[in-house]
């Protein structure tokens, strides 16, 4: 927010520091932003997951025929239009705490990192945003991981329903795969989420700061939406192969299936390249782009808007 001040007889616009909000409001803004953006992009998120896991149980000829339109048409004809939101309830159940922890811990990690002696320059701020984002992403992912795994398995179900809901999925996984089955793929997830959120936050903060310094009159909502969309493209492009491996790791043993991969992360990468080619590492990248451009933009825009609204309410 800008106010007018007189300095040496000359009127100038002075940038006012943003109003601070409490912990509950901060968590609420982050949670609602994440849940709202995920619901808006749920159909594309499901298409991404289905493309990512196709290589586990399909031959090469089938993979070559796959397309976004064909897969979307199959879902409509075989499962109905509502199936695009299959698993969205668990997505919201996961995203509310995940986004709350993510945004909240990011702000606190930044405060801690700024206490490090000698942190002053612009490049230091970029590093703070990058490291803070990475730590926040790993914190949020670890604390909500079982729900993320259940969300993936529910979304990957097509004609055959093995898991009937969140509770049934959690109970079945614990019974068939043990308690550690709820954390299958956590290592790959942390390797993915850490750099993904680090890139997302650092690109967003850098772009927003540059934009506001050059075009200070532009709407904060528009700036957040545009910078968030660009940060989503950057982070997804850099970490998509790891995300694909993460999804396939989460689905190992799902529904009583035999394991496809018997080696670790690097073995999975090698197997995908040998059977599907390098392009196989980017299977589903197109619907991912369609998803993150509006999704991440909506998330940051909603978060910044709610923060401003809650700050105004607190100040009233």
Protein backbone atom coordinates (compact mmCIF):
# COMPACT_ATOMS: atom_id res chain seq x y z
CA UNK A 1 0.00 0.00 0.00
CA UNK A 2 1.27 3.49 -0.88
CA UNK A 3 0.76 6.73 1.00
CA UNK A 4 1.68 10.27 0.12
CA UNK A 5 4.41 12.01 2.12
CA UNK A 6 6.16 15.39 1.84
CA UNK A 7 9.95 15.20 1.83
CA UNK A 8 11.89 18.51 1.56
CA UNK A 9 8.82 20.28 0.24
CA UNK A 10 8.27 17.64 -2.48
CA UNK A 11 5.39 15.20 -2.39
CA UNK A 12 6.45 11.57 -2.82
CA UNK A 13 4.76 8.19 -2.76
CA UNK A 14 6.02 6.07 0.10
CA UNK A 15 5.57 2.26 0.15
CA UNK A 16 4.01 1.21 3.43
CA UNK A 17 5.01 -2.10 4.99
CA UNK A 18 2.29 -4.78 4.69
CA UNK A 19 0.05 -5.42 7.67
CA UNK A 20 1.06 -8.49 9.66
CA UNK A 21 -1.43 -11.26 10.28
CA UNK A 22 -1.58 -13.85 13.02
CA UNK A 23 -0.65 -17.52 12.85
CA UNK A 24 -4.22 -18.77 12.39
CA UNK A 25 -4.91 -16.27 9.61
CA UNK A 26 -1.62 -17.15 7.94
CA UNK A 27 -2.42 -20.87 8.01
CA UNK A 28 -5.96 -20.21 6.79
CA UNK A 29 -4.79 -18.12 3.82
CA UNK A 30 -2.27 -20.74 2.75
CA UNK A 31 -4.67 -23.66 3.16
CA UNK A 32 -7.58 -22.08 1.31
CA UNK A 33 -5.29 -20.91 -1.51
CA UNK A 34 -3.91 -24.41 -2.06
CA UNK A 35 -7.29 -26.18 -1.86
CA UNK A 36 -8.98 -23.67 -4.20
CA UNK A 37 -6.26 -23.83 -6.86
CA UNK A 38 -6.18 -27.65 -6.78
CA UNK A 39 -9.96 -27.89 -7.18
CA UNK A 40 -9.86 -25.55 -10.19
CA UNK A 41 -7.21 -27.67 -11.92
CA UNK A 42 -8.26 -31.15 -10.71
CA UNK A 43 -9.18 -32.52 -14.19
CA UNK A 44 -5.74 -31.67 -15.57
CA UNK A 45 -4.06 -33.02 -12.44
CA UNK A 46 -5.79 -36.38 -12.94
CA UNK A 47 -4.82 -36.48 -16.62
CA UNK A 48 -1.20 -35.79 -15.62
CA UNK A 49 -1.19 -38.68 -13.13
CA UNK A 50 -2.78 -41.10 -15.63
CA UNK A 51 -0.17 -40.21 -18.26
CA UNK A 52 2.67 -40.54 -15.76
CA UNK A 53 1.70 -44.08 -14.72
CA UNK A 54 0.80 -45.40 -18.19
CA UNK A 55 4.29 -46.77 -18.75
CA UNK A 56 3.96 -49.08 -15.76
CA UNK A 57 1.32 -51.32 -17.33
CA UNK A 58 1.10 -50.41 -21.05
CA UNK A 59 3.09 -51.52 -24.08
CA UNK A 60 4.97 -49.09 -26.32
CA UNK A 61 2.32 -49.19 -29.08
CA UNK A 62 -0.39 -48.18 -26.63
CA UNK A 63 1.74 -45.34 -25.29
CA UNK A 64 2.28 -43.92 -28.76
CA UNK A 65 -1.48 -43.69 -29.34
CA UNK A 66 -2.10 -41.88 -26.05
CA UNK A 67 -3.12 -38.23 -26.18
CA UNK A 68 -4.78 -35.76 -23.84
CA UNK A 69 -7.96 -35.70 -25.95
CA UNK A 70 -8.19 -39.52 -26.18
CA UNK A 71 -7.65 -39.94 -22.45
CA UNK A 72 -10.15 -37.20 -21.59
CA UNK A 73 -12.72 -38.79 -23.95
CA UNK A 74 -12.14 -42.21 -22.38
CA UNK A 75 -12.76 -40.80 -18.88
CA UNK A 76 -16.02 -39.15 -19.98
CA UNK A 77 -17.36 -42.25 -21.77
CA UNK A 78 -16.21 -44.89 -19.28
CA UNK A 79 -16.33 -43.07 -15.93
CA UNK A 80 -18.44 -39.97 -16.46
CA UNK A 81 -17.64 -36.25 -16.28
CA UNK A 82 -17.43 -36.24 -12.46
CA UNK A 83 -14.53 -38.68 -12.69
CA UNK A 84 -12.25 -35.76 -13.59
CA UNK A 85 -12.49 -34.85 -9.92
CA UNK A 86 -11.85 -38.41 -8.70
CA UNK A 87 -9.69 -38.17 -5.61
CA UNK A 88 -10.34 -34.42 -5.26
CA UNK A 89 -11.76 -34.82 -1.76
CA UNK A 90 -8.50 -36.33 -0.57
CA UNK A 91 -6.67 -33.67 -2.60
CA UNK A 92 -8.43 -30.97 -0.56
CA UNK A 93 -7.85 -32.94 2.65
CA UNK A 94 -4.16 -33.05 1.72
CA UNK A 95 -3.82 -29.57 0.28
CA UNK A 96 -5.37 -27.65 3.18
CA UNK A 97 -2.71 -28.71 5.71
CA UNK A 98 0.04 -28.96 3.07
CA UNK A 99 -0.38 -25.40 1.77
CA UNK A 100 -0.90 -24.06 5.28
CA UNK A 101 2.37 -25.58 6.48
CA UNK A 102 4.14 -24.68 3.22
CA UNK A 103 3.36 -20.95 3.22
CA UNK A 104 3.62 -20.57 6.99
CA UNK A 105 6.97 -22.37 7.31
CA UNK A 106 8.32 -20.50 4.27
CA UNK A 107 7.77 -17.15 5.96
CA UNK A 108 9.42 -18.41 9.16
CA UNK A 109 12.37 -20.03 7.39
CA UNK A 110 12.97 -16.69 5.63
CA UNK A 111 13.00 -14.88 8.97
CA UNK A 112 15.51 -17.37 10.38
CA UNK A 113 17.75 -17.18 7.31
CA UNK A 114 17.73 -13.36 7.41
CA UNK A 115 19.18 -13.56 10.92
CA UNK A 116 22.36 -15.07 9.42
CA UNK A 117 25.13 -12.41 9.60
CA UNK A 118 26.04 -10.73 6.32
CA UNK A 119 22.74 -11.33 4.51
CA UNK A 120 22.11 -7.99 2.78
CA UNK A 121 22.54 -8.07 -1.00
CA UNK A 122 19.91 -8.87 -3.61
CA UNK A 123 21.54 -12.20 -4.43
CA UNK A 124 21.36 -13.10 -0.75
CA UNK A 125 17.61 -12.54 -0.88
CA UNK A 126 17.33 -14.84 -3.88
CA UNK A 127 19.25 -17.51 -1.96
CA UNK A 128 17.03 -16.99 1.09
CA UNK A 129 13.89 -17.46 -1.03
CA UNK A 130 15.39 -20.57 -2.66
CA UNK A 131 16.59 -22.25 0.54
CA UNK A 132 13.52 -21.18 2.52
CA UNK A 133 11.21 -22.50 -0.19
CA UNK A 134 13.03 -25.82 -0.35
CA UNK A 135 12.91 -26.32 3.41
CA UNK A 136 9.25 -25.30 3.54
CA UNK A 137 8.34 -27.73 0.76
CA UNK A 138 10.08 -30.66 2.45
CA UNK A 139 8.49 -29.79 5.81
CA UNK A 140 5.00 -29.67 4.31
CA UNK A 141 5.50 -32.81 2.21
CA UNK A 142 6.74 -34.90 5.13
CA UNK A 143 3.95 -33.84 7.47
CA UNK A 144 1.15 -34.66 4.98
CA UNK A 145 2.70 -37.46 2.90
CA UNK A 146 0.22 -40.33 3.61
CA UNK A 147 -2.61 -38.19 2.21
CA UNK A 148 -0.53 -37.43 -0.89
CA UNK A 149 0.04 -41.15 -1.49
CA UNK A 150 -3.67 -41.93 -1.05
CA UNK A 151 -4.58 -39.08 -3.41
CA UNK A 152 -2.33 -40.52 -6.13
CA UNK A 153 -3.78 -44.01 -5.79
CA UNK A 154 -7.38 -42.81 -5.85
CA UNK A 155 -6.74 -40.61 -8.90
CA UNK A 156 -4.98 -43.46 -10.75
CA UNK A 157 -7.98 -45.80 -10.44
CA UNK A 158 -9.93 -46.14 -13.69
CA UNK A 159 -12.52 -48.89 -14.28
CA UNK A 160 -11.64 -51.05 -11.29
CA UNK A 161 -12.17 -49.50 -7.85
CA UNK A 162 -9.82 -51.05 -5.32
CA UNK A 163 -9.84 -48.22 -2.76
CA UNK A 164 -13.32 -47.00 -1.83
CA UNK A 165 -12.25 -43.77 -0.14
CA UNK A 166 -9.68 -42.08 2.06
CA UNK A 167 -10.31 -44.17 5.18
CA UNK A 168 -10.51 -47.45 3.27
CA UNK A 169 -7.31 -46.65 1.36
CA UNK A 170 -5.37 -45.82 4.52
CA UNK A 171 -6.62 -49.00 6.22
CA UNK A 172 -5.92 -51.22 3.20
CA UNK A 173 -2.41 -49.87 2.66
CA UNK A 174 -1.51 -50.40 6.33
CA UNK A 175 -2.92 -53.94 6.22
CA UNK A 176 -1.30 -55.03 2.94
CA UNK A 177 1.93 -53.03 2.91
CA UNK A 178 2.51 -52.13 6.54
CA UNK A 179 2.62 -48.72 8.17
CA UNK A 180 5.68 -47.79 6.13
CA UNK A 181 3.62 -48.35 3.00
CA UNK A 182 2.05 -44.97 3.72
CA UNK A 183 5.48 -43.41 3.15
CA UNK A 184 6.38 -45.32 -0.01
CA UNK A 185 8.20 -42.91 -2.31
CA UNK A 186 8.83 -40.28 0.39
CA UNK A 187 12.53 -40.06 -0.47
CA UNK A 188 11.79 -39.34 -4.14
CA UNK A 189 9.07 -36.91 -3.09
CA UNK A 190 11.48 -34.89 -0.96
CA UNK A 191 13.99 -34.84 -3.84
CA UNK A 192 11.19 -33.52 -6.05
CA UNK A 193 9.32 -31.18 -3.72
CA UNK A 194 12.43 -29.55 -2.25
CA UNK A 195 13.79 -28.08 -5.50
CA UNK A 196 10.29 -27.65 -6.97
CA UNK A 197 9.07 -25.36 -4.18
CA UNK A 198 12.50 -23.72 -3.92
CA UNK A 199 12.40 -22.76 -7.61
CA UNK A 200 8.72 -21.79 -7.41
CA UNK A 201 9.12 -19.41 -4.46
CA UNK A 202 12.42 -17.90 -5.60
CA UNK A 203 11.21 -17.27 -9.17
CA UNK A 204 7.91 -15.88 -7.89
CA UNK A 205 9.51 -13.52 -5.37
CA UNK A 206 12.18 -12.36 -7.87
CA UNK A 207 9.67 -11.71 -10.68
CA UNK A 208 7.20 -9.99 -8.37
CA UNK A 209 9.89 -7.75 -6.88
CA UNK A 210 11.18 -6.81 -10.36
CA UNK A 211 7.65 -6.18 -11.66
CA UNK A 212 6.62 -4.02 -8.71
CA UNK A 213 9.82 -1.97 -8.85
CA UNK A 214 9.20 -1.15 -12.54
CA UNK A 215 5.39 -1.04 -12.63
CA UNK A 216 4.29 -0.12 -9.13
CA UNK A 217 0.79 0.92 -10.23
CA UNK A 218 -0.19 -2.52 -11.54
CA UNK A 219 -2.76 -4.52 -9.61
CA UNK A 220 -1.21 -6.76 -6.94
CA UNK A 221 -3.70 -9.51 -7.89
CA UNK A 222 -2.61 -9.46 -11.55
CA UNK A 223 1.07 -9.41 -10.59
CA UNK A 224 0.64 -12.40 -8.26
CA UNK A 225 -1.30 -14.35 -10.91
CA UNK A 226 1.23 -13.71 -13.68
CA UNK A 227 4.36 -14.28 -11.58
CA UNK A 228 2.86 -17.38 -9.98
CA UNK A 229 2.07 -18.88 -13.41
CA UNK A 230 5.62 -18.29 -14.66
CA UNK A 231 7.12 -19.72 -11.48
CA UNK A 232 4.97 -22.83 -11.92
CA UNK A 233 6.30 -23.39 -15.45
CA UNK A 234 9.90 -22.99 -14.28
CA UNK A 235 9.59 -25.34 -11.30
CA UNK A 236 7.63 -28.04 -13.16
CA UNK A 237 10.03 -28.05 -16.11
CA UNK A 238 13.02 -28.54 -13.83
CA UNK A 239 11.58 -31.31 -11.64
CA UNK A 240 9.04 -33.18 -13.80
CA UNK A 241 11.14 -36.38 -14.34
CA UNK A 242 11.52 -36.75 -10.57
CA UNK A 243 7.80 -36.17 -10.11
CA UNK A 244 7.03 -38.92 -12.65
CA UNK A 245 9.28 -41.38 -10.81
CA UNK A 246 7.66 -40.32 -7.53
CA UNK A 247 4.15 -41.10 -8.83
CA UNK A 248 5.19 -44.52 -10.10
CA UNK A 249 6.95 -45.28 -6.84
CA UNK A 250 3.77 -44.43 -4.94
CA UNK A 251 1.74 -46.88 -7.06
CA UNK A 252 4.03 -49.87 -6.56
CA UNK A 253 2.02 -52.60 -4.88
CA UNK A 254 -1.24 -50.64 -5.20
CA UNK A 255 -4.32 -52.84 -5.55
CA UNK A 256 -2.26 -55.99 -5.08
CA UNK A 257 -0.23 -55.35 -8.24
CA UNK A 258 3.20 -56.91 -8.63
CA UNK A 259 6.15 -54.55 -8.40
CA UNK A 260 7.34 -53.24 -11.75
CA UNK A 261 10.58 -51.74 -10.47
CA UNK A 262 12.92 -53.71 -8.24
CA UNK A 263 15.68 -51.13 -8.02
CA UNK A 264 16.02 -47.67 -6.49
CA UNK A 265 15.45 -44.25 -7.98
CA UNK A 266 18.34 -44.42 -10.45
CA UNK A 267 17.26 -47.92 -11.50
CA UNK A 268 13.76 -46.57 -12.19
CA UNK A 269 15.19 -43.78 -14.33
CA UNK A 270 17.26 -46.29 -16.28
CA UNK A 271 14.27 -48.63 -16.77
CA UNK A 272 12.04 -45.79 -18.05
CA UNK A 273 14.69 -44.57 -20.51
CA UNK A 274 15.32 -48.12 -21.79
CA UNK A 275 11.63 -48.99 -22.26
CA UNK A 276 10.08 -45.61 -23.12
CA UNK A 277 13.01 -43.47 -24.19
CA UNK A 278 14.05 -40.11 -22.77
CA UNK A 279 10.63 -38.75 -23.73
CA UNK A 280 9.15 -41.20 -21.24
CA UNK A 281 10.58 -39.06 -18.42
CA UNK A 282 8.31 -36.23 -19.58
CA UNK A 283 5.14 -38.28 -20.10
CA UNK A 284 2.27 -36.03 -19.02
CA UNK A 285 4.27 -32.78 -19.17
CA UNK A 286 1.68 -31.11 -21.46
CA UNK A 287 -1.31 -31.50 -19.10
CA UNK A 288 1.12 -30.58 -16.29
CA UNK A 289 1.79 -27.24 -18.01
CA UNK A 290 -1.92 -26.73 -18.58
CA UNK A 291 -2.38 -27.37 -14.86
CA UNK A 292 0.45 -25.34 -13.31
CA UNK A 293 0.01 -22.17 -15.38
CA UNK A 294 -3.42 -21.42 -13.87
CA UNK A 295 -2.92 -23.56 -10.73
CA UNK A 296 0.19 -21.97 -9.25
CA UNK A 297 -0.95 -18.54 -10.40
CA UNK A 298 -4.33 -18.97 -8.71
CA UNK A 299 -2.64 -20.28 -5.56
CA UNK A 300 -0.30 -17.29 -5.16
CA UNK A 301 -3.03 -14.82 -6.17
CA UNK A 302 -5.51 -16.29 -3.66
CA UNK A 303 -2.86 -16.39 -0.92
CA UNK A 304 -1.82 -12.75 -1.40
CA UNK A 305 -5.45 -11.60 -1.67
CA UNK A 306 -6.51 -13.44 1.49
CA UNK A 307 -3.50 -12.07 3.37
CA UNK A 308 -4.51 -8.52 2.44
CA UNK A 309 -8.17 -9.14 3.37
CA UNK A 310 -7.31 -10.75 6.69
CA UNK A 311 -4.83 -7.97 7.47
CA UNK A 312 -7.53 -5.35 6.79
CA UNK A 313 -9.98 -7.25 9.01
CA UNK A 314 -7.38 -7.48 11.80
CA UNK A 315 -6.62 -3.76 11.52
CA UNK A 316 -10.31 -2.75 11.57
